Each structure stands twice: as structure tokens, then as C-alpha cells.
Short mmCIF file of N, CA, C and O in Angstrom, two decimals:
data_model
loop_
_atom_site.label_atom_id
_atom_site.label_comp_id
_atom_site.label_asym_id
_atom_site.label_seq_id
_atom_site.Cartn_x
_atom_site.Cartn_y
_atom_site.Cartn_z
N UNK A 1 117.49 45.10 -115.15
CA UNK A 1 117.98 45.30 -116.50
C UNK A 1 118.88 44.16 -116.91
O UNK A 1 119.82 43.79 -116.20
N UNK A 2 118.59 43.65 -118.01
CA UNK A 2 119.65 42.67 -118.98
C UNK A 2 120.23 43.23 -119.81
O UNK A 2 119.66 44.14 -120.42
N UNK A 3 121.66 42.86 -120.15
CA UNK A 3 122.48 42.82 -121.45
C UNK A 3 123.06 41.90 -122.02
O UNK A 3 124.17 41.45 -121.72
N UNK A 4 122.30 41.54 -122.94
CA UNK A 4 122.76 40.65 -123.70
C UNK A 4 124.12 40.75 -124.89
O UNK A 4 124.26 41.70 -125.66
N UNK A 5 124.68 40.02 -124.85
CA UNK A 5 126.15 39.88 -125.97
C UNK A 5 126.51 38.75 -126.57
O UNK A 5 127.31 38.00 -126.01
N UNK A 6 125.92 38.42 -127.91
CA UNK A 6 126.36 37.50 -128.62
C UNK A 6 127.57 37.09 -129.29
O UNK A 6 128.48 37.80 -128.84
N UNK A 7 127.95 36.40 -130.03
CA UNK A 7 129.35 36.19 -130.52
C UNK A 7 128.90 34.54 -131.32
O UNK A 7 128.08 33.68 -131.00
N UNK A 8 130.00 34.64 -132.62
CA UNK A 8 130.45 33.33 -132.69
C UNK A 8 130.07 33.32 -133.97
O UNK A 8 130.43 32.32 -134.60
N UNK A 9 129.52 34.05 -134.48
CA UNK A 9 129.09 34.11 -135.97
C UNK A 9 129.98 34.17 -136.93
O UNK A 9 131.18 33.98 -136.73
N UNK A 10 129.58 34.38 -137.85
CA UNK A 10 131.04 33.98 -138.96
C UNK A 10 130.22 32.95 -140.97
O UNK A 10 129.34 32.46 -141.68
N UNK A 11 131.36 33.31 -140.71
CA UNK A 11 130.96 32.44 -142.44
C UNK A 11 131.48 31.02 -142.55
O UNK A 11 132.52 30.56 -142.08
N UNK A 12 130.66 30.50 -143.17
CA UNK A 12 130.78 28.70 -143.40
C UNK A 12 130.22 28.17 -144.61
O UNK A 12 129.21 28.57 -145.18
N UNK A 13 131.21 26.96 -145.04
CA UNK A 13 130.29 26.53 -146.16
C UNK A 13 129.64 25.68 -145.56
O UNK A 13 129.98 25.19 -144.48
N UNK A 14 128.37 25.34 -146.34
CA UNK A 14 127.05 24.25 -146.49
C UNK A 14 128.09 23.13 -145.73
O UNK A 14 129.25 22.72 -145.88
N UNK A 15 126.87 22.89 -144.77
CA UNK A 15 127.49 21.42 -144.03
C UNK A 15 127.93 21.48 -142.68
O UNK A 15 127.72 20.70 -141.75
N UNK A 16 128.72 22.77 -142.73
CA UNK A 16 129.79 23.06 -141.38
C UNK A 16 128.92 23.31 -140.42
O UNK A 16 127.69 23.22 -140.43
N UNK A 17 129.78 23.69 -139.44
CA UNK A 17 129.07 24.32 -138.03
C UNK A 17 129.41 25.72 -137.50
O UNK A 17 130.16 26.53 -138.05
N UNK A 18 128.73 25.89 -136.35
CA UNK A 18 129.03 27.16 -136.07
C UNK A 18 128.43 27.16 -134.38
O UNK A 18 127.27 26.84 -134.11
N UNK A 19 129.38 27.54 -133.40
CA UNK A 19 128.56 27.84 -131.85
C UNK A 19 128.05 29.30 -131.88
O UNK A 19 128.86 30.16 -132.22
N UNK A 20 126.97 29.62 -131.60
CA UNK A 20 126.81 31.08 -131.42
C UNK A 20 126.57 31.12 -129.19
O UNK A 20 126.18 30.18 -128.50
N UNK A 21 126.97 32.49 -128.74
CA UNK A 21 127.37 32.49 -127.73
C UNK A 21 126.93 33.71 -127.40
O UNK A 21 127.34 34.71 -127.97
N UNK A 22 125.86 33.75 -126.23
CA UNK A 22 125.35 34.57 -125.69
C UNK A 22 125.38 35.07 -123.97
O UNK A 22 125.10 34.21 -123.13
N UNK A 23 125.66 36.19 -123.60
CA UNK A 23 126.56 36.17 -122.85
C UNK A 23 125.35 37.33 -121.79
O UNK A 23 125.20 38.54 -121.91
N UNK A 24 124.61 36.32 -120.72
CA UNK A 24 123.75 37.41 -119.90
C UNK A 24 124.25 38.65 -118.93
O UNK A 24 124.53 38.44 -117.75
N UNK A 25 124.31 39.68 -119.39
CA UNK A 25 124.80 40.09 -117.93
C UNK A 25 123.52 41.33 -117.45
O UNK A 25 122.65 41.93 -118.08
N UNK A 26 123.95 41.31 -116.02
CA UNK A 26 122.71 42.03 -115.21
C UNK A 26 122.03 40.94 -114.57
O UNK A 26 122.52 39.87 -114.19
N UNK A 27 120.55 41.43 -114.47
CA UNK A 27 119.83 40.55 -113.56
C UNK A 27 119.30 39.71 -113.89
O UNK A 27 118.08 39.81 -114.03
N UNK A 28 120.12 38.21 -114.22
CA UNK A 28 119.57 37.20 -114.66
C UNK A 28 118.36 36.82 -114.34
O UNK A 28 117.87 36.06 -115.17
N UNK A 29 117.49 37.14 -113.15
CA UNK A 29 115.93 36.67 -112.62
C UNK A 29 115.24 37.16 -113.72
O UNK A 29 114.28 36.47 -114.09
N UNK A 30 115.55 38.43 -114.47
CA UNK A 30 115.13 38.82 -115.53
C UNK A 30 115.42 38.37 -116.75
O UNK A 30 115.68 39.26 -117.55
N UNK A 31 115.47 37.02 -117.25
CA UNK A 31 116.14 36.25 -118.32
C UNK A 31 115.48 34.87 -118.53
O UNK A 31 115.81 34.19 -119.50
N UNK A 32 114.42 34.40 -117.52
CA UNK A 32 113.41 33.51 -117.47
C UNK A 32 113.32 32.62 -119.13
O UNK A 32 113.21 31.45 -119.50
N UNK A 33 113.40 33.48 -119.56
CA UNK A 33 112.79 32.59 -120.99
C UNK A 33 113.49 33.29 -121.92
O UNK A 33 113.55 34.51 -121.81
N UNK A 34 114.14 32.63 -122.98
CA UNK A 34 115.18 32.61 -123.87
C UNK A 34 115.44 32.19 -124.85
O UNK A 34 115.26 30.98 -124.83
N UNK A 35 115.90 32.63 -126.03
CA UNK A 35 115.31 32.05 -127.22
C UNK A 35 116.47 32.66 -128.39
O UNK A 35 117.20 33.59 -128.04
N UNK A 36 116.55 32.14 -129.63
CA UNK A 36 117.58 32.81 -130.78
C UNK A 36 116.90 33.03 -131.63
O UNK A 36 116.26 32.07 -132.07
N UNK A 37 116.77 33.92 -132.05
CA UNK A 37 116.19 34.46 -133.48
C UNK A 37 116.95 34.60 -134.32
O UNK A 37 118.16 34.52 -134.14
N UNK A 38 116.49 34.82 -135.29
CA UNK A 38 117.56 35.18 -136.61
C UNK A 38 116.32 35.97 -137.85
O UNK A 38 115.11 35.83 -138.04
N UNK A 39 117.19 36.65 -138.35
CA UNK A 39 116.33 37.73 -139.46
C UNK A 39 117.18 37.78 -141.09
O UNK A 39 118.18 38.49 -141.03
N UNK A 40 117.04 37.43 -141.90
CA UNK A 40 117.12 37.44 -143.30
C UNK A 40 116.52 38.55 -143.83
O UNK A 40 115.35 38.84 -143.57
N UNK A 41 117.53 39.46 -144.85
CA UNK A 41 117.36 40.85 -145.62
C UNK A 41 115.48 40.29 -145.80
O UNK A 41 115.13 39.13 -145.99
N UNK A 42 114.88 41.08 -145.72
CA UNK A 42 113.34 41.19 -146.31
C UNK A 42 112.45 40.22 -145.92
O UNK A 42 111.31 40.04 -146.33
N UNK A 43 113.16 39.54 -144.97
CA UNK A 43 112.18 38.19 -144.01
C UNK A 43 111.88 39.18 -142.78
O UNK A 43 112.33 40.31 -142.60
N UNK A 44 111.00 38.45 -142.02
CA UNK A 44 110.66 38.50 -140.86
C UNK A 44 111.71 38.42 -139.77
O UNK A 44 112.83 38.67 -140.23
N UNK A 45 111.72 38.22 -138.84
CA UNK A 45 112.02 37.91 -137.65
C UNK A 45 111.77 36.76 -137.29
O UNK A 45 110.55 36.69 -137.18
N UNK A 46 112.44 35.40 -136.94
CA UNK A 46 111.85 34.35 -137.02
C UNK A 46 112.46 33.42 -135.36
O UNK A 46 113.68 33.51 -135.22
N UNK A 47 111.96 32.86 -134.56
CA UNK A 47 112.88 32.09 -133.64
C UNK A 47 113.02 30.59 -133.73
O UNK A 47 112.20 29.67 -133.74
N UNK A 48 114.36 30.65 -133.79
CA UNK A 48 114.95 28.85 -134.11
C UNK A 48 114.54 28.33 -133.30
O UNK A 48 113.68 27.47 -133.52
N UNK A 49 115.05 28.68 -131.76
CA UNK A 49 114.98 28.13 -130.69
C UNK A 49 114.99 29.18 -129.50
O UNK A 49 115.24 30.39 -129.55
N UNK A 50 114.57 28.21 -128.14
CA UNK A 50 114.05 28.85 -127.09
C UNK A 50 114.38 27.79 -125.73
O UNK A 50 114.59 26.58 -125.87
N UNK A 51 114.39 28.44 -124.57
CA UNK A 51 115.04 27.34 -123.10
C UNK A 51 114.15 27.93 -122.20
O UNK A 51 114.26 29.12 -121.89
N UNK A 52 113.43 27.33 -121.83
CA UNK A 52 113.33 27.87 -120.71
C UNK A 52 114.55 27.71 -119.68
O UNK A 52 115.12 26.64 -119.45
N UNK A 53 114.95 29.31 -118.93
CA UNK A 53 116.47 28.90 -118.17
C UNK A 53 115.81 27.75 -117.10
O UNK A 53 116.23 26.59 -117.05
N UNK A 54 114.66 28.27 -116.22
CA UNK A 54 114.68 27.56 -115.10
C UNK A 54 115.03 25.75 -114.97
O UNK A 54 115.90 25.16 -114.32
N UNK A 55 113.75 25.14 -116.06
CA UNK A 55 113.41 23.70 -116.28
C UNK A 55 114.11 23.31 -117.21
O UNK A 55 114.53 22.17 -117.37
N UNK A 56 114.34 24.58 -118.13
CA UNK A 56 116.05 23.67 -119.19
C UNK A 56 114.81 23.12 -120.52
O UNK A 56 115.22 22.69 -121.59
N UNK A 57 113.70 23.21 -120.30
CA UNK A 57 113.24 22.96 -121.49
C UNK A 57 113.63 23.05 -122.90
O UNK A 57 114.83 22.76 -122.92
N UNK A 58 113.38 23.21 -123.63
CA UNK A 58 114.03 23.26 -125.01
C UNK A 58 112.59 23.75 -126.22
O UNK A 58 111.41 23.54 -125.95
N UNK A 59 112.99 24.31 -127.30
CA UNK A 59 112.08 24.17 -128.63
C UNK A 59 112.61 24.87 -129.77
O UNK A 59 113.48 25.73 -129.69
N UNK A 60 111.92 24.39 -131.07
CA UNK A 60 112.97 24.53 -131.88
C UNK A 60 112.47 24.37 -133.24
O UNK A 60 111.91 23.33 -133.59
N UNK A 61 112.65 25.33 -134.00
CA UNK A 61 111.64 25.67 -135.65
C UNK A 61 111.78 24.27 -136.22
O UNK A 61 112.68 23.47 -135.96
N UNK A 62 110.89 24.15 -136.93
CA UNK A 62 111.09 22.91 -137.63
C UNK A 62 111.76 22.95 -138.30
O UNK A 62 112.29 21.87 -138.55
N UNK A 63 112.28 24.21 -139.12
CA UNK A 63 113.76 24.29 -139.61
C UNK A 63 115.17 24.16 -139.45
O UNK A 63 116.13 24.17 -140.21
N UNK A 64 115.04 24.08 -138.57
CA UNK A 64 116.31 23.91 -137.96
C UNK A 64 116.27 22.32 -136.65
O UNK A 64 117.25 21.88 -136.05
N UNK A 65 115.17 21.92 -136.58
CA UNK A 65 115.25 20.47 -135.81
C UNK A 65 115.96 19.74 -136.28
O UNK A 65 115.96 19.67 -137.51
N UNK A 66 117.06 18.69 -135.31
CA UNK A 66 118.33 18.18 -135.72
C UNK A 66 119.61 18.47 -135.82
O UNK A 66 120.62 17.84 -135.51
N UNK A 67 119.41 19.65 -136.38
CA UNK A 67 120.71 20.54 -136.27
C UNK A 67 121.09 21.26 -135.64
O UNK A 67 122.29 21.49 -135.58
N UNK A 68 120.16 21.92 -134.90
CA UNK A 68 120.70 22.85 -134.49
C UNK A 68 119.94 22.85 -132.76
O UNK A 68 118.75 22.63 -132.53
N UNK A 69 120.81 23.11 -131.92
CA UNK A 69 120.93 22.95 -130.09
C UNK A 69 121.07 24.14 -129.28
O UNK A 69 122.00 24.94 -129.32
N UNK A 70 120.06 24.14 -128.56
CA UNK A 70 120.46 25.47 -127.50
C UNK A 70 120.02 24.93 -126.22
O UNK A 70 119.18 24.09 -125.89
N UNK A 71 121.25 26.02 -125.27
CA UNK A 71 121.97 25.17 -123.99
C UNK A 71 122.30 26.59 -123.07
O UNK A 71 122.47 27.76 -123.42
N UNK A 72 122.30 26.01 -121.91
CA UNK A 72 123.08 27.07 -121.07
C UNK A 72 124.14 26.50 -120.23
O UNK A 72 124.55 25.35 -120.43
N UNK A 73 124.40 26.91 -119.72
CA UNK A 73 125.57 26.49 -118.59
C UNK A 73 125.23 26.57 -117.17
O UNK A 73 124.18 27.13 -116.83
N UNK A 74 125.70 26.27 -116.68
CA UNK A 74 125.29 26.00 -115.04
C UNK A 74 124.89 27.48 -114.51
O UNK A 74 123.72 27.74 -114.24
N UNK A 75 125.79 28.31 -114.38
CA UNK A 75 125.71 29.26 -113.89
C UNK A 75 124.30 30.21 -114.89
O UNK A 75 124.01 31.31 -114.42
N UNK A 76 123.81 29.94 -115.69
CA UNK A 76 122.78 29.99 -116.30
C UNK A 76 123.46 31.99 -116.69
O UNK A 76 122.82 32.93 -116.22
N UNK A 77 124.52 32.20 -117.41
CA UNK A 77 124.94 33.43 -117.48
C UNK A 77 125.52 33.23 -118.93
O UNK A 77 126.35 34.07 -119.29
N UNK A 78 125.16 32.08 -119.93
CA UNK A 78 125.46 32.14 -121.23
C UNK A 78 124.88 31.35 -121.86
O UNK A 78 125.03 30.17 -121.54
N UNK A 79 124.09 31.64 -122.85
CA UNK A 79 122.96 30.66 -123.48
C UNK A 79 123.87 30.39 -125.28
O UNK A 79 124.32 31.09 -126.19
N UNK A 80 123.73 29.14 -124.97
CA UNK A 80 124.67 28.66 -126.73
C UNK A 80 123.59 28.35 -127.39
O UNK A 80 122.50 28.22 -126.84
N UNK A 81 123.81 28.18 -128.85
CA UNK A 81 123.64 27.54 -130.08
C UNK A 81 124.18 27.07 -130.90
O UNK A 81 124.66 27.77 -131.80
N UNK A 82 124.31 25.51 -130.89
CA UNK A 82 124.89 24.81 -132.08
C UNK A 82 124.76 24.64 -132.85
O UNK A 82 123.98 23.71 -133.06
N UNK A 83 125.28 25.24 -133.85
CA UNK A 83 124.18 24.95 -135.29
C UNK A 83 125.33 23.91 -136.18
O UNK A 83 126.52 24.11 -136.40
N UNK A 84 124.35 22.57 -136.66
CA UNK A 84 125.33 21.71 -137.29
C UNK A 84 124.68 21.79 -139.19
O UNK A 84 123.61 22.30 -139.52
N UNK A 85 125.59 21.20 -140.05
CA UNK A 85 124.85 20.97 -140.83
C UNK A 85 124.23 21.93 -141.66
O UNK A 85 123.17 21.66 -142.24
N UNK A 86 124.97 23.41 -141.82
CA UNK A 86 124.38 24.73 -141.94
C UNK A 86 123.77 24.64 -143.41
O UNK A 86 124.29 23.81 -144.15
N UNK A 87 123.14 25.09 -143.72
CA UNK A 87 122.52 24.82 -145.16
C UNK A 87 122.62 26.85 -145.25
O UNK A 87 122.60 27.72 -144.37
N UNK A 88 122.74 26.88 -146.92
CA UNK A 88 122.61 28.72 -147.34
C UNK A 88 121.32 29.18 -146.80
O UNK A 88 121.21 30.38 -147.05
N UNK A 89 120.55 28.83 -146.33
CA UNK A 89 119.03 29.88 -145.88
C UNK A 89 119.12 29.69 -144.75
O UNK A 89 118.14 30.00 -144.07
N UNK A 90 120.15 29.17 -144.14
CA UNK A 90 120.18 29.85 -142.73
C UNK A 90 121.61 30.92 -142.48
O UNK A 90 122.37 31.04 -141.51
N UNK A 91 121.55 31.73 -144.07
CA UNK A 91 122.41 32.97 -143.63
C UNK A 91 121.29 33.94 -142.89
O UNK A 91 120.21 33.94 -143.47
N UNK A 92 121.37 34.61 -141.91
CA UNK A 92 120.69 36.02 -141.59
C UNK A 92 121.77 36.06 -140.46
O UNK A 92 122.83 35.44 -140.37
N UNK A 93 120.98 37.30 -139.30
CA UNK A 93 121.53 37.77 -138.92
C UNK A 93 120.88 37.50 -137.30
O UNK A 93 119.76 37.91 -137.01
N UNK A 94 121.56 36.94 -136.56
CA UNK A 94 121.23 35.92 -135.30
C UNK A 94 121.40 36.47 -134.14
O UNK A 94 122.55 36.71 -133.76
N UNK A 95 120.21 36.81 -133.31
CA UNK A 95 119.40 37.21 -132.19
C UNK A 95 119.33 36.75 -130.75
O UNK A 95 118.22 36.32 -130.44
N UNK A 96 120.00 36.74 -130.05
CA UNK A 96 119.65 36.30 -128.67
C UNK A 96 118.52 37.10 -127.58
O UNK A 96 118.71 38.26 -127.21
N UNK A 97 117.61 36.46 -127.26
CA UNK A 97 116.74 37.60 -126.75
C UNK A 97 116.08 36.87 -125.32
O UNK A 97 115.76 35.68 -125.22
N UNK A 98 115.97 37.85 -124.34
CA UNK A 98 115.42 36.97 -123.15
C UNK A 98 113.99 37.64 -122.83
O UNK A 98 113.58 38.56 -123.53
N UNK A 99 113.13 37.06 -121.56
CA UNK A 99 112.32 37.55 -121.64
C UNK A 99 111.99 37.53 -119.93
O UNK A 99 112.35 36.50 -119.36
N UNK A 100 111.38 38.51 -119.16
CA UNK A 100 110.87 38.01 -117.99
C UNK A 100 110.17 37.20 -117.49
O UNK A 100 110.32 36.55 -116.46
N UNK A 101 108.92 37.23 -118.65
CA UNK A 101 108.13 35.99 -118.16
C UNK A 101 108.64 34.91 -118.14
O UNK A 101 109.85 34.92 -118.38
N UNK A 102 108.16 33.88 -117.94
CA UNK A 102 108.44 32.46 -118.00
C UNK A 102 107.96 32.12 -119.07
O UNK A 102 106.89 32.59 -119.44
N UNK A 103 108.66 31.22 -119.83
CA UNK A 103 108.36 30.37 -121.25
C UNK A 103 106.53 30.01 -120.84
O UNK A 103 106.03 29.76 -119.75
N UNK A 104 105.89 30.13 -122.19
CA UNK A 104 105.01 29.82 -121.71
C UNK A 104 104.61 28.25 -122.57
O UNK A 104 103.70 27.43 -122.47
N UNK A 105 105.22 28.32 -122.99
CA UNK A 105 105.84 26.49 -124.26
C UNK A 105 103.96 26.76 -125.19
O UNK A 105 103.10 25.92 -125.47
N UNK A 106 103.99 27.65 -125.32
CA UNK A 106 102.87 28.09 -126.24
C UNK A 106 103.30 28.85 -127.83
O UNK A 106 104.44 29.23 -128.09
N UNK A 107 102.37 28.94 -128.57
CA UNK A 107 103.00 29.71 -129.67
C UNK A 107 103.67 31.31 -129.77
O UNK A 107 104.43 31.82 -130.59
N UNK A 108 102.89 31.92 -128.32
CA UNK A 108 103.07 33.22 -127.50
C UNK A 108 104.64 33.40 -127.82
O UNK A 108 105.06 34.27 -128.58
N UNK A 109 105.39 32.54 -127.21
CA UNK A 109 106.73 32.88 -126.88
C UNK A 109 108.07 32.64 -127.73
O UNK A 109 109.28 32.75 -127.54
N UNK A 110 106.87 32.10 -129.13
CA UNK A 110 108.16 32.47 -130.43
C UNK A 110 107.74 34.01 -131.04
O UNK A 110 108.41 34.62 -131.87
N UNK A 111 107.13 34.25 -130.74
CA UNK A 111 106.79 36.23 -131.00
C UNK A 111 107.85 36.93 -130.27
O UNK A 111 108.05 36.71 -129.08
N UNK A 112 108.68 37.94 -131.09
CA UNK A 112 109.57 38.69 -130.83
C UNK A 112 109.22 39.86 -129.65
O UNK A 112 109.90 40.50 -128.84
N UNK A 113 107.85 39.77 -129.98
CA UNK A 113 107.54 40.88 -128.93
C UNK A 113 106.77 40.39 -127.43
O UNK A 113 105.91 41.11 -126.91
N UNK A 114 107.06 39.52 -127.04
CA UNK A 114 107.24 38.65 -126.26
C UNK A 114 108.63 38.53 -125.04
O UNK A 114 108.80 37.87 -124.02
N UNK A 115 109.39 39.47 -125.72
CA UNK A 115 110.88 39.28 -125.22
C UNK A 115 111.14 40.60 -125.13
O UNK A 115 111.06 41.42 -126.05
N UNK A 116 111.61 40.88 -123.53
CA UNK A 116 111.89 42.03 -123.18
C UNK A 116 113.27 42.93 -123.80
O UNK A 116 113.22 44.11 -124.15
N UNK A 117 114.32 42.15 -123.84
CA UNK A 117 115.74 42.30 -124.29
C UNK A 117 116.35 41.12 -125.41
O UNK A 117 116.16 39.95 -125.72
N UNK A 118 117.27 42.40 -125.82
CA UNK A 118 117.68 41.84 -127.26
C UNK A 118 119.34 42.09 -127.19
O UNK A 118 119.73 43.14 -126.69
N UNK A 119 120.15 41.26 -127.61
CA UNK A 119 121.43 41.41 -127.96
C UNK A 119 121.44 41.97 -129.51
O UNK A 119 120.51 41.78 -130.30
N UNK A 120 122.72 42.72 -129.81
CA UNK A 120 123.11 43.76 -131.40
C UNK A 120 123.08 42.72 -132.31
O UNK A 120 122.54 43.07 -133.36
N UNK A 121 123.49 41.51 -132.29
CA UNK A 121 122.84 40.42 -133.35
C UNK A 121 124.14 40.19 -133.91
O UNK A 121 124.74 41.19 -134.32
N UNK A 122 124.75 38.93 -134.01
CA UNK A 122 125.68 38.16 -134.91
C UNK A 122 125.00 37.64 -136.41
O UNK A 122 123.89 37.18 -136.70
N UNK A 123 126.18 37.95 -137.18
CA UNK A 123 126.04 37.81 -138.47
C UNK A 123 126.49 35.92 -138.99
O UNK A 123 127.64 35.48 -138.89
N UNK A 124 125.60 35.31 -139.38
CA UNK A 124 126.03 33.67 -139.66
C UNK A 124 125.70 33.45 -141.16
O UNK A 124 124.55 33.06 -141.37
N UNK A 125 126.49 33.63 -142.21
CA UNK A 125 126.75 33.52 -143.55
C UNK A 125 127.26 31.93 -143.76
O UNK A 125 128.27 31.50 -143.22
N UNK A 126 126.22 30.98 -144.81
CA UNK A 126 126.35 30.05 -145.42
C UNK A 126 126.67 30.31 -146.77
O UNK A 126 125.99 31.14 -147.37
N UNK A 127 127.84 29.61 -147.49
CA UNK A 127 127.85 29.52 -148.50
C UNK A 127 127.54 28.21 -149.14
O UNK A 127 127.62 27.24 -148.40
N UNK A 128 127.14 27.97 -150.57
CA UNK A 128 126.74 26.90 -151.11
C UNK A 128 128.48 26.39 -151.83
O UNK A 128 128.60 25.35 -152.48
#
């Protein structure tokens, strides 16, 4: 079992930044593949980005390429996101989610249902 716990969200104007901070606990072997989503009132479910923990890989919406970075830490027990440069349509409401399998660096593993566990979701408000 995983539990995930995000943090770091908050409100910003256009431009600024923001770390979002995800915090694994339980059985990290179960956390293989990893990723941030974020959801907007009457949008979808969408993922910015994704790591594989093992190889440290990386990927990342074309919306958000450039700006925005996801990372873990050594102990591979907190997965970040930097988001620089925030523009207003990337207000929603921001997702950390892991998965058992292994990343499969396919289109498979930006699907939400793809991912076993989900953190309660931080709120990241841009203003113009």
C-alpha cells in the first residue's frame, strides 16, 4: 500500500512559481512510475508530467515543457514539481499519483487509470 501527500500549492500571479511536493509513504517498490496530474472545473484529468522513480526518466505535456520540472530525491520518498512561469490555465487542482508498473514511456502511462494511487490533490491558482 502507498500514501501519497501533496503540498505546496497556493495562489500566484502569471509569471511566478510554485514547488508542489509529494510525499511517498508505505511501500515505495509500489511507486515505480509517477507522474502529476492536474484537473480544471469541467476538464478532464490531464498529466503534466511523469519519472520513472527507478531510471529517473522524465516526460512532460507539451504544455507545460520548459516550465515546469519533476524530480525526486535520493531517498526516492518525495517526488517535486517546479512549476516556473505559471500562466492562468494552469489553475486546477494538482495530482500526484504513482503506479506499480513500471513507466512504460508509452502513451499508456499518461492515462489516469494507469496509476494505482492518488494523493487528495493541491489546489494551484494563477492569476492574470
Amino acid at each position: 500500500q502507498v500514501q501519497l501527500v501533496e503540498s505546496g500549492g497556493g495562489s500566484v500571479q502569471a509569471g511566478g512559481s510554485l514547488r508542489l511536493s509529494c510525499a511517498v509513504f508505505g511501500d515505495t517498490y509500489s511507486s515505480n512510475c509517477m507522474g502529476w496530474f492536474r484537473q480544471a472545473p469541467g476538464k478532464e484529468r490531464e498529466r503534466v508530467a511523469g519519472i520513472d522513480t527507478g531510471g529517473g526518466s522524465t516526460t512532460y505535456a507539451d504544455s507545460v515543457k520548459g516550465r515546469f520540472t519533476i524530480s525526486q530525491d535520493n531517498a526516492k520518498t518525495t517526488v517535486y514539481l517546479q512549476m516556473y512561469s505559471l500562466k492562468p490555465e494552469d489553475t486546477a487542482m494538482y495530482y500526484c499519483a504513482a503506479a506499480v508498473r513500471y513507466c512504460s514511456g508509452t502513451y499508456w502511462d499518461s492515462l489516469p487509470n494507469f496509476y494505482n494511487y492518488w494523493g487528495q490533490g493541491t489546489q494551484v491558482t494563477v492569476s492574470s
